[in-house]
Coordinates of C-alpha atoms in Angstrom, one line a residue:
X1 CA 19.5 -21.1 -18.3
X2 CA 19.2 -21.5 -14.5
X3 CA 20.5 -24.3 -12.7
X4 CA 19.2 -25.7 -10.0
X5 CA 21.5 -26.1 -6.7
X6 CA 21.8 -29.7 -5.7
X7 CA 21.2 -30.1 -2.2
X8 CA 21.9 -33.3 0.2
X9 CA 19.3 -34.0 2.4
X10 CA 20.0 -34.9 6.1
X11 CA 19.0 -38.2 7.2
X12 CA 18.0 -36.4 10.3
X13 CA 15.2 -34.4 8.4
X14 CA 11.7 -35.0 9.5
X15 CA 8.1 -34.8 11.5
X16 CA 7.8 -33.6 15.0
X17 CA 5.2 -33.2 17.2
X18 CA 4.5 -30.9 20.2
X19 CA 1.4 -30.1 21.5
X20 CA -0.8 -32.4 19.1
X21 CA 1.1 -30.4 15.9
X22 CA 2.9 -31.8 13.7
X23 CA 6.2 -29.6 11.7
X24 CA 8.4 -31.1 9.3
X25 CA 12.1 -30.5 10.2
X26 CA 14.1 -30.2 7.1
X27 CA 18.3 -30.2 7.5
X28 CA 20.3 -29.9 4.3
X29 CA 23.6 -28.7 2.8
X30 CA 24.5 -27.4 -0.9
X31 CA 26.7 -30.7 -2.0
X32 CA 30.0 -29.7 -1.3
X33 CA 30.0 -27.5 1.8
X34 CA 29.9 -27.8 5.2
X35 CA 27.4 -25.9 7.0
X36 CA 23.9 -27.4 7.3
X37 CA 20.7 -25.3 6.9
X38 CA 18.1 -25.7 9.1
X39 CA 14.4 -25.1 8.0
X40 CA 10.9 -26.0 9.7
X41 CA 7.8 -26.3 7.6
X42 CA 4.1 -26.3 9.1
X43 CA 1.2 -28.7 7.3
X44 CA 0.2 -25.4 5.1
X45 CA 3.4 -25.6 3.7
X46 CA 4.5 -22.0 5.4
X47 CA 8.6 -22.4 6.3
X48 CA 11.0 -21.1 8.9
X49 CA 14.5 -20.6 7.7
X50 CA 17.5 -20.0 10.1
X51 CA 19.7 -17.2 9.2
X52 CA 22.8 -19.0 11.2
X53 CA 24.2 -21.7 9.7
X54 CA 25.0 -25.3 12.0
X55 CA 28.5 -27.0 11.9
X56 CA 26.8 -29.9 12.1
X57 CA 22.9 -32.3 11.4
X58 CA 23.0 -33.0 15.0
X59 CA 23.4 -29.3 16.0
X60 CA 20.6 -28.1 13.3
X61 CA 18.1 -30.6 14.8
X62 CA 19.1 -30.0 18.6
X63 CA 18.5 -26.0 17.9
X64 CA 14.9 -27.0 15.8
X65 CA 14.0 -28.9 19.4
X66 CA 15.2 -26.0 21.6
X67 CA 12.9 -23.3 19.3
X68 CA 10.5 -25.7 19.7
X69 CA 10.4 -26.2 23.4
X70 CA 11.1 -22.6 23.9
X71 CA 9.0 -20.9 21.6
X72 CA 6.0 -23.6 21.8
X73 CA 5.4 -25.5 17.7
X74 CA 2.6 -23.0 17.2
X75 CA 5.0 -20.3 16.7
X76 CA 6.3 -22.1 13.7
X77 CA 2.7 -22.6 12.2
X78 CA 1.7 -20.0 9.9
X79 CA -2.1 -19.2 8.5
X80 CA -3.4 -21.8 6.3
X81 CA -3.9 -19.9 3.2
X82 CA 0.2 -18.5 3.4
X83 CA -0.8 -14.8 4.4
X84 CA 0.4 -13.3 6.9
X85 CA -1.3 -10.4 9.0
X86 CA 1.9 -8.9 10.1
X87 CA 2.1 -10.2 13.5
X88 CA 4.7 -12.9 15.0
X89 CA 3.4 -15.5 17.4

């Protein structure tokens, strides 16, 4: 029997735009630890997942901002139909 992790949510999950796209910014913890996650999801539902950890919401959602800025919100949007050819943006 598997058993699903529960997770809490961060209430500072959610959209953000750059660029006229639109990522969802998800922030969440395993109930009962510290570290948040930080993960970024495009509209064909391809994801991002940080291998660091963040001590805290605030410092998750400052980093998904910086990536964004840095790296420009197309880097985080994968093909539509969830294949990729190999090659980072």
């Amino acid at each position: 029997m598997n058993i699903e992790p529960e997770l809490e949510e961060s209430s500072l999950s959610g959209p953000l735009s750059s660029g006229g796209r639109t990522v969802q910014v998800e922030i969440y913890r395993l109930v009962g630890e510290s570290q948040w996650t930080l993960e970024v999801v495009d509209e064909y539902n391809n994801s991002t997942v940080w291998d660091d950890t963040f001590a805290s919401e605030s410092a998750a959602l400052t980093e998904a901002k910086k990536a964004i800025l840095q790296e420009t919100i197309s880097s985080f949007v994968g093909p539509e139909d969830g294949k990729s050819d190999g090659e980072w943006r």
